[in-house]
Amino acid sequence: MNFEICKSKFLLEIAAVTFVFGAVTIATNSVTDGSQECEAIKEEDVKYFDIRLSRTAVPGEKTSYVCQRQPIPTTYDHEYHAVAFEPLIDNKDLVHHMLLFGCGQTFDTVTQQAMARTPHLCSAGDNACRFFLVQWSMGIEGQICSPPNAGVRFGRRSIANLSLQIHWNNANQTQGISDSSGFRVYYTRRLRKYDVANLQVGQNDLEIPPGQGRYPQTGSCSSACTSQWLKQPIFLTRAHVHMHYLGDGGLLEVVRDGQVVEEIARDSGYQYTRPPAHVLEDQVKVLPVAPLGDCVFPGFLRAFEMGMASAIFEHCGSDDSEGGVTSDVIPTSRLCSDACGDAMKEVTGHPCMQGRLGKNARRVLLPELLVWPKVKQILDQADARCPHS
């Protein structure tokens, strides 16, 4: 089953990532469990600071996500490169994964700042700090190294705050435990040639039917997304496949012009507690190319509001706010006319309305638009009354 994710809040681009639930047909350049020490931390000019969660009681629920934001504990007058990250795990039986994000000065009030800098269950407000810096997952030991000629930039004119997100997996719902995990950040003022960032590719919505021995699901973000976000090519240096207990394998590929040009990561016999890290000895190039026929939701939703809906109202029904659109006010000859059919096909035939993308659009995105209820009513009636619909 295939569908695409393309959201502007995160850099979700590249090709396709396939997760398999059940048995799998799914190894890459170099695979490591992460048990390593980065050479860069031995350099004389490299220092470090720790970003840790303030000691916090863990809820008795099985799954919790806690967030805390902190200012960078260095002088903001300089630019820095982070050259390595070391996970500091306070409770290995509890911490499932950790993410570290960066952002600028994002607080409107002193109260907002105080709340963000106190450990709290993650909420929509934490999305204000979402520049993805590093990820750690259970099973990965040792330091996470930047490439020798690159680093994660922060400081002046860039990142001023760091936001730590921790996923607690309290499987036994144990009461009275606490945690203070986080990251040690190794950094230098001697900037490298290149900047490092992270991207995520995958699915936000999975439907796994019961009784399936093997059930692959594929998600992608097309080159229409990369053309919006990328000003020049980027190069991939490291990859992780992340799943939970049902996942048996995963595959990440770069696709160009409909053809697979590079396999980035392939995990077979995936183990939830020991996911491997794929260090790409030969860096993988990703291009900002946009062929025709791709779905880009922001553009589709604008076109729907600005033109598609109006065309349907004009040729199929009425947007009269008093009478609305009902079966007793739309003559069948009008509802089932060629002009109405063509107007509806502009919507129903759009790439963003196909397959899983279309299901997501109808269930989540389109209902947020004021004109959608009336358009949906016309489409539903046409499906029921018109042979061509």
mmCIF file of C-alpha atoms in Angstrom, residues 64-358:
data_model
loop_
_atom_site.group_PDB
_atom_site.id
_atom_site.type_symbol
_atom_site.label_atom_id
_atom_site.label_comp_id
_atom_site.label_asym_id
_atom_site.label_seq_id
_atom_site.Cartn_x
_atom_site.Cartn_y
_atom_site.Cartn_z
ATOM 1 C CA SER A 64 4.410 9.330 27.453
ATOM 2 C CA TYR A 65 6.199 12.060 25.524
ATOM 3 C CA VAL A 66 7.882 14.759 27.591
ATOM 4 C CA CYS A 67 9.419 17.986 26.284
ATOM 5 C CA GLN A 68 11.648 20.684 27.725
ATOM 6 C CA ARG A 69 13.266 23.666 26.028
ATOM 7 C CA GLN A 70 16.530 25.276 27.134
ATOM 8 C CA PRO A 71 18.674 28.133 25.815
ATOM 9 C CA ILE A 72 22.036 27.128 24.409
ATOM 10 C CA PRO A 73 24.466 27.294 27.372
ATOM 11 C CA THR A 74 27.165 29.137 25.420
ATOM 12 C CA THR A 75 27.821 32.705 24.355
ATOM 13 C CA TYR A 76 25.280 33.590 21.675
ATOM 14 C CA ASP A 77 27.701 36.041 20.011
ATOM 15 C CA HIS A 78 29.426 33.240 18.089
ATOM 16 C CA GLU A 79 28.529 30.546 15.566
ATOM 17 C CA TYR A 80 29.298 26.937 16.413
ATOM 18 C CA HIS A 81 29.272 23.515 14.861
ATOM 19 C CA ALA A 82 28.181 20.479 16.880
ATOM 20 C CA VAL A 83 30.489 17.660 15.780
ATOM 21 C CA ALA A 84 29.151 14.832 17.969
ATOM 22 C CA PHE A 85 26.224 13.937 20.216
ATOM 23 C CA GLU A 86 26.366 11.460 23.090
ATOM 24 C CA PRO A 87 23.160 9.988 24.562
ATOM 25 C CA LEU A 88 22.965 10.298 28.359
ATOM 26 C CA ILE A 89 20.416 7.652 29.333
ATOM 27 C CA ASP A 90 19.338 7.827 32.940
ATOM 28 C CA ASN A 91 16.899 4.898 32.774
ATOM 29 C CA LYS A 92 17.582 2.364 29.995
ATOM 30 C CA ASP A 93 14.450 0.358 30.785
ATOM 31 C CA LEU A 94 12.281 3.410 30.272
ATOM 32 C CA VAL A 95 13.623 5.635 27.491
ATOM 33 C CA HIS A 96 12.521 4.470 24.036
ATOM 34 C CA HIS A 97 13.964 7.328 21.980
ATOM 35 C CA MET A 98 15.077 10.951 22.249
ATOM 36 C CA LEU A 99 14.973 13.818 19.761
ATOM 37 C CA LEU A 100 16.786 17.137 19.981
ATOM 38 C CA PHE A 101 15.393 20.112 18.062
ATOM 39 C CA GLY A 102 16.592 23.673 17.655
ATOM 40 C CA CYS A 103 14.958 27.054 17.059
ATOM 41 C CA GLY A 104 15.456 30.778 17.460
ATOM 42 C CA GLN A 105 13.769 33.043 19.987
ATOM 43 C CA THR A 106 10.166 31.781 19.807
ATOM 44 C CA PHE A 107 8.498 33.040 23.001
ATOM 45 C CA ASP A 108 5.811 35.705 22.932
ATOM 46 C CA THR A 109 5.586 36.096 26.717
ATOM 47 C CA VAL A 110 7.628 35.368 29.827
ATOM 48 C CA THR A 111 4.929 32.888 30.876
ATOM 49 C CA GLN A 112 5.336 30.907 27.648
ATOM 50 C CA GLN A 113 9.088 30.846 28.162
ATOM 51 C CA ALA A 114 8.742 29.572 31.732
ATOM 52 C CA MET A 115 6.303 26.838 30.696
ATOM 53 C CA ALA A 116 8.476 25.647 27.812
ATOM 54 C CA ARG A 117 11.558 25.467 30.033
ATOM 55 C CA THR A 118 9.762 23.290 32.579
ATOM 56 C CA PRO A 119 9.378 19.548 31.773
ATOM 57 C CA HIS A 120 5.875 18.946 30.405
ATOM 58 C CA LEU A 121 3.946 16.491 28.283
ATOM 59 C CA CYS A 122 4.583 17.449 24.674
ATOM 60 C CA SER A 123 1.844 19.451 22.947
ATOM 61 C CA ALA A 124 1.230 21.471 19.809
ATOM 62 C CA GLY A 125 3.088 24.419 21.324
ATOM 63 C CA ASP A 126 6.327 22.466 21.095
ATOM 64 C CA ASN A 127 6.073 22.487 17.297
ATOM 65 C CA ALA A 128 7.454 26.036 17.397
ATOM 66 C CA CYS A 129 10.875 24.485 17.969
ATOM 67 C CA ARG A 130 11.265 21.778 15.313
ATOM 68 C CA PHE A 131 14.585 22.112 13.460
ATOM 69 C CA PHE A 132 15.669 18.489 13.735
ATOM 70 C CA LEU A 133 19.234 18.109 15.115
ATOM 71 C CA VAL A 134 19.727 14.511 16.261
ATOM 72 C CA GLN A 135 17.877 11.322 17.165
ATOM 73 C CA TRP A 136 18.743 8.460 19.522
ATOM 74 C CA SER A 137 16.775 5.199 19.690
ATOM 75 C CA MET A 138 17.039 2.364 22.189
ATOM 76 C CA GLY A 139 19.681 -0.187 21.258
ATOM 77 C CA ILE A 140 22.115 2.378 19.830
ATOM 78 C CA GLU A 141 25.193 2.709 22.036
ATOM 79 C CA GLY A 142 28.014 5.225 21.871
ATOM 80 C CA GLN A 143 28.328 8.639 20.273
ATOM 81 C CA ILE A 144 26.642 9.934 17.133
ATOM 82 C CA CYS A 145 29.296 11.526 14.925
ATOM 83 C CA SER A 146 28.987 14.245 12.295
ATOM 84 C CA PRO A 147 30.983 13.696 9.078
ATOM 85 C CA PRO A 148 34.599 14.969 9.400
ATOM 86 C CA ASN A 149 33.981 18.011 7.164
ATOM 87 C CA ALA A 150 30.563 18.981 8.552
ATOM 88 C CA GLY A 151 28.690 19.946 11.718
ATOM 89 C CA VAL A 152 25.310 20.980 13.053
ATOM 90 C CA ARG A 153 25.246 24.784 13.151
ATOM 91 C CA PHE A 154 23.909 26.723 16.160
ATOM 92 C CA GLY A 155 24.494 30.043 17.899
ATOM 93 C CA ARG A 156 24.520 33.512 16.355
ATOM 94 C CA ARG A 157 22.100 33.991 13.431
ATOM 95 C CA SER A 158 20.789 30.458 13.809
ATOM 96 C CA ILE A 159 19.716 28.321 16.780
ATOM 97 C CA ALA A 160 19.296 29.963 20.189
ATOM 98 C CA ASN A 161 17.157 27.337 21.958
ATOM 99 C CA LEU A 162 17.277 23.557 22.152
ATOM 100 C CA SER A 163 14.153 21.467 22.659
ATOM 101 C CA LEU A 164 14.524 17.955 24.068
ATOM 102 C CA GLN A 165 11.782 15.405 23.443
ATOM 103 C CA ILE A 166 11.856 12.034 25.224
ATOM 104 C CA HIS A 167 9.548 9.095 24.627
ATOM 105 C CA TRP A 168 9.042 7.053 27.790
ATOM 106 C CA ASN A 169 7.917 3.452 27.365
ATOM 107 C CA ASN A 170 6.697 2.485 30.857
ATOM 108 C CA ALA A 171 5.565 -0.990 29.817
ATOM 109 C CA ASN A 172 4.696 -2.155 33.345
ATOM 110 C CA GLN A 173 3.069 1.180 34.248
ATOM 111 C CA THR A 174 5.407 1.440 37.232
ATOM 112 C CA GLN A 175 4.744 4.255 39.689
ATOM 113 C CA GLY A 176 7.323 6.349 41.561
ATOM 114 C CA ILE A 177 10.132 6.402 38.998
ATOM 115 C CA SER A 178 11.862 9.418 37.503
ATOM 116 C CA ASP A 179 14.173 10.287 34.642
ATOM 117 C CA SER A 180 16.797 12.855 33.690
ATOM 118 C CA SER A 181 18.064 11.678 30.301
ATOM 119 C CA GLY A 182 19.402 13.869 27.516
ATOM 120 C CA PHE A 183 22.361 14.544 25.227
ATOM 121 C CA ARG A 184 25.967 15.675 25.588
ATOM 122 C CA VAL A 185 26.715 18.066 22.727
ATOM 123 C CA TYR A 186 30.329 18.326 21.549
ATOM 124 C CA TYR A 187 30.939 21.581 19.687
ATOM 125 C CA THR A 188 33.584 23.911 18.293
ATOM 126 C CA ARG A 189 33.882 27.492 17.057
ATOM 127 C CA ARG A 190 36.048 26.240 14.183
ATOM 128 C CA LEU A 191 33.329 25.823 11.574
ATOM 129 C CA ARG A 192 33.441 22.934 9.126
ATOM 130 C CA LYS A 193 32.846 23.303 5.387
ATOM 131 C CA TYR A 194 29.305 21.892 5.407
ATOM 132 C CA ASP A 195 26.213 22.057 7.614
ATOM 133 C CA VAL A 196 24.442 18.916 8.805
ATOM 134 C CA ALA A 197 20.679 18.584 9.293
ATOM 135 C CA ASN A 198 18.211 15.723 9.612
ATOM 136 C CA LEU A 199 15.133 14.725 7.674
ATOM 137 C CA GLN A 200 12.318 12.258 8.307
ATOM 138 C CA VAL A 201 10.492 10.166 5.742
ATOM 139 C CA GLY A 202 7.611 7.852 6.507
ATOM 140 C CA GLN A 203 3.990 7.481 7.456
ATOM 141 C CA ASN A 204 1.769 9.326 9.899
ATOM 142 C CA ASP A 205 -1.163 6.990 9.376
ATOM 143 C CA LEU A 206 -0.974 3.193 9.153
ATOM 144 C CA GLU A 207 -3.825 0.794 8.482
ATOM 145 C CA ILE A 208 -2.832 -2.826 9.161
ATOM 146 C CA PRO A 209 -5.683 -5.307 8.647
ATOM 147 C CA PRO A 210 -5.972 -8.296 10.981
ATOM 148 C CA GLY A 211 -4.841 -11.770 10.041
ATOM 149 C CA GLN A 212 -2.064 -10.721 7.650
ATOM 150 C CA GLY A 213 1.187 -12.698 7.718
ATOM 151 C CA ARG A 214 3.041 -10.004 5.790
ATOM 152 C CA TYR A 215 1.797 -6.519 5.050
ATOM 153 C CA PRO A 216 4.132 -3.935 3.446
ATOM 154 C CA GLN A 217 3.325 -0.227 3.538
ATOM 155 C CA THR A 218 5.150 2.379 1.476
ATOM 156 C CA GLY A 219 5.270 6.111 2.070
ATOM 157 C CA SER A 220 7.098 8.792 0.113
ATOM 158 C CA CYS A 221 7.516 12.491 -0.354
ATOM 159 C CA SER A 222 7.893 13.331 -4.009
ATOM 160 C CA SER A 223 10.315 15.521 -5.879
ATOM 161 C CA ALA A 224 7.623 18.193 -5.842
ATOM 162 C CA CYS A 225 8.479 18.534 -2.163
ATOM 163 C CA THR A 226 12.236 18.575 -2.700
ATOM 164 C CA SER A 227 11.861 21.314 -5.329
ATOM 165 C CA GLN A 228 10.121 23.491 -2.727
ATOM 166 C CA TRP A 229 12.597 22.958 0.107
ATOM 167 C CA LEU A 230 15.960 22.337 -1.493
ATOM 168 C CA LYS A 231 17.907 25.166 -3.109
ATOM 169 C CA GLN A 232 20.711 22.816 -4.128
ATOM 170 C CA PRO A 233 21.428 19.071 -3.915
ATOM 171 C CA ILE A 234 21.927 17.497 -0.496
ATOM 172 C CA PHE A 235 23.999 14.439 0.473
ATOM 173 C CA LEU A 236 22.882 11.736 2.877
ATOM 174 C CA THR A 237 25.503 10.325 5.251
ATOM 175 C CA ARG A 238 23.611 8.198 7.796
ATOM 176 C CA ALA A 239 20.214 6.539 8.107
ATOM 177 C CA HIS A 240 17.998 4.769 10.659
ATOM 178 C CA VAL A 241 14.882 2.697 10.110
ATOM 179 C CA HIS A 242 12.523 3.270 13.021
ATOM 180 C CA MET A 243 9.536 1.028 13.787
ATOM 181 C CA HIS A 244 7.795 -0.466 16.785
ATOM 182 C CA TYR A 245 6.920 -4.035 17.762
ATOM 183 C CA LEU A 246 4.921 -5.003 14.658
ATOM 184 C CA GLY A 247 7.688 -4.003 12.255
ATOM 185 C CA ASP A 248 9.798 -6.825 10.812
ATOM 186 C CA GLY A 249 11.788 -4.919 8.202
ATOM 187 C CA GLY A 250 12.305 -1.619 6.453
ATOM 188 C CA LEU A 251 13.750 -0.221 3.228
ATOM 189 C CA LEU A 252 14.687 3.335 2.225
ATOM 190 C CA GLU A 253 15.402 4.230 -1.408
ATOM 191 C CA VAL A 254 15.947 7.286 -3.595
ATOM 192 C CA VAL A 255 13.701 7.321 -6.656
ATOM 193 C CA ARG A 256 14.291 9.548 -9.677
ATOM 194 C CA ASP A 257 12.091 9.651 -12.784
ATOM 195 C CA GLY A 258 10.208 6.663 -11.485
ATOM 196 C CA GLN A 259 13.344 4.525 -11.138
ATOM 197 C CA VAL A 260 15.227 3.476 -8.001
ATOM 198 C CA VAL A 261 18.673 5.093 -8.243
ATOM 199 C CA GLU A 262 20.031 4.316 -4.778
ATOM 200 C CA GLU A 263 19.234 2.039 -1.857
ATOM 201 C CA ILE A 264 19.992 3.873 1.377
ATOM 202 C CA ALA A 265 19.022 1.456 4.123
ATOM 203 C CA ARG A 266 17.625 -2.064 4.230
ATOM 204 C CA ASP A 267 16.848 -3.854 7.511
ATOM 205 C CA SER A 268 15.641 -7.435 7.587
ATOM 206 C CA GLY A 269 14.741 -9.204 10.802
ATOM 207 C CA TYR A 270 14.228 -5.806 12.413
ATOM 208 C CA GLN A 271 14.679 -5.806 16.198
ATOM 209 C CA TYR A 272 12.811 -3.130 18.090
ATOM 210 C CA THR A 273 15.394 -3.056 20.893
ATOM 211 C CA ARG A 274 18.487 -3.022 18.634
ATOM 212 C CA PRO A 275 17.864 -1.017 15.457
ATOM 213 C CA PRO A 276 21.090 -0.629 13.451
ATOM 214 C CA ALA A 277 22.541 2.659 12.239
ATOM 215 C CA HIS A 278 23.481 2.765 8.549
ATOM 216 C CA VAL A 279 26.618 4.857 7.975
ATOM 217 C CA LEU A 280 26.814 5.629 4.254
ATOM 218 C CA GLU A 281 30.444 5.355 3.194
ATOM 219 C CA ASP A 282 29.417 6.640 -0.243
ATOM 220 C CA GLN A 283 27.199 9.644 0.353
ATOM 221 C CA VAL A 284 23.853 9.576 -1.438
ATOM 222 C CA LYS A 285 22.904 12.602 -3.537
ATOM 223 C CA VAL A 286 19.313 13.919 -3.509
ATOM 224 C CA LEU A 287 18.249 16.429 -6.171
ATOM 225 C CA PRO A 288 15.566 19.168 -5.988
ATOM 226 C CA VAL A 289 13.648 18.040 -9.090
ATOM 227 C CA ALA A 290 9.889 18.346 -9.633
ATOM 228 C CA PRO A 291 8.229 16.357 -12.421
ATOM 229 C CA LEU A 292 4.626 17.029 -13.410
ATOM 230 C CA GLY A 293 1.814 14.991 -11.929
ATOM 231 C CA ASP A 294 2.944 15.027 -8.302
ATOM 232 C CA CYS A 295 0.694 15.869 -5.373
ATOM 233 C CA VAL A 296 1.633 18.908 -3.297
ATOM 234 C CA PHE A 297 -1.128 19.466 -0.763
ATOM 235 C CA PRO A 298 -0.650 23.203 -0.114
ATOM 236 C CA GLY A 299 -1.007 23.919 -3.844
ATOM 237 C CA PHE A 300 -3.980 21.576 -4.239
ATOM 238 C CA LEU A 301 -5.843 23.065 -1.277
ATOM 239 C CA ARG A 302 -5.286 26.608 -2.582
ATOM 240 C CA ALA A 303 -6.519 25.597 -6.031
ATOM 241 C CA PHE A 304 -9.532 23.890 -4.478
ATOM 242 C CA GLU A 305 -10.539 26.982 -2.529
ATOM 243 C CA MET A 306 -9.750 29.505 -5.252
ATOM 244 C CA GLY A 307 -11.180 27.753 -8.313
ATOM 245 C CA MET A 308 -12.207 24.105 -8.183
ATOM 246 C CA ALA A 309 -15.006 24.564 -5.661
ATOM 247 C CA SER A 310 -16.381 27.589 -7.522
ATOM 248 C CA ALA A 311 -16.462 25.630 -10.775
ATOM 249 C CA ILE A 312 -18.470 22.857 -9.108
ATOM 250 C CA PHE A 313 -20.939 25.361 -7.654
ATOM 251 C CA GLU A 314 -21.270 27.046 -11.046
ATOM 252 C CA HIS A 315 -21.842 23.934 -13.125
ATOM 253 C CA CYS A 316 -23.403 21.527 -10.627
ATOM 254 C CA GLY A 317 -25.318 23.273 -7.872
ATOM 255 C CA SER A 318 -25.598 26.379 -5.781
ATOM 256 C CA ASP A 319 -23.541 27.936 -3.039
ATOM 257 C CA ASP A 320 -26.565 29.774 -1.710
ATOM 258 C CA SER A 321 -25.957 30.057 2.031
ATOM 259 C CA GLU A 322 -29.691 29.982 2.797
ATOM 260 C CA GLY A 323 -30.809 27.005 0.740
ATOM 261 C CA GLY A 324 -27.556 25.070 0.730
ATOM 262 C CA VAL A 325 -27.081 22.204 -1.714
ATOM 263 C CA THR A 326 -29.612 19.424 -1.405
ATOM 264 C CA SER A 327 -31.083 16.815 -3.735
ATOM 265 C CA ASP A 328 -34.377 18.662 -4.098
ATOM 266 C CA VAL A 329 -32.723 21.830 -5.461
ATOM 267 C CA ILE A 330 -30.263 20.290 -7.946
ATOM 268 C CA PRO A 331 -32.006 18.950 -11.029
ATOM 269 C CA THR A 332 -30.571 15.660 -12.250
ATOM 270 C CA SER A 333 -30.048 17.167 -15.696
ATOM 271 C CA ARG A 334 -27.736 19.756 -14.129
ATOM 272 C CA LEU A 335 -26.048 17.457 -11.616
ATOM 273 C CA CYS A 336 -25.290 14.824 -14.271
ATOM 274 C CA SER A 337 -24.347 17.187 -17.107
ATOM 275 C CA ASP A 338 -20.995 17.002 -18.902
ATOM 276 C CA ALA A 339 -20.034 20.434 -17.561
ATOM 277 C CA CYS A 340 -20.692 19.317 -13.986
ATOM 278 C CA GLY A 341 -18.827 16.052 -14.569
ATOM 279 C CA ASP A 342 -15.784 17.926 -15.905
ATOM 280 C CA ALA A 343 -15.788 20.291 -12.905
ATOM 281 C CA MET A 344 -15.966 17.386 -10.459
ATOM 282 C CA LYS A 345 -13.174 15.481 -12.243
ATOM 283 C CA GLU A 346 -10.856 18.454 -11.696
ATOM 284 C CA VAL A 347 -11.145 17.550 -8.009
ATOM 285 C CA THR A 348 -11.663 13.794 -7.980
ATOM 286 C CA GLY A 349 -9.027 13.156 -10.673
ATOM 287 C CA HIS A 350 -6.320 15.238 -8.989
ATOM 288 C CA PRO A 351 -3.210 13.277 -7.801
ATOM 289 C CA CYS A 352 -3.891 14.461 -4.236
ATOM 290 C CA MET A 353 -7.293 12.734 -4.301
ATOM 291 C CA GLN A 354 -5.989 9.284 -5.248
ATOM 292 C CA GLY A 355 -5.447 6.259 -2.990
ATOM 293 C CA ARG A 356 -4.296 6.856 0.572
ATOM 294 C CA LEU A 357 -3.567 10.495 -0.246
ATOM 295 C CA GLY A 358 -7.202 10.962 -1.204
#
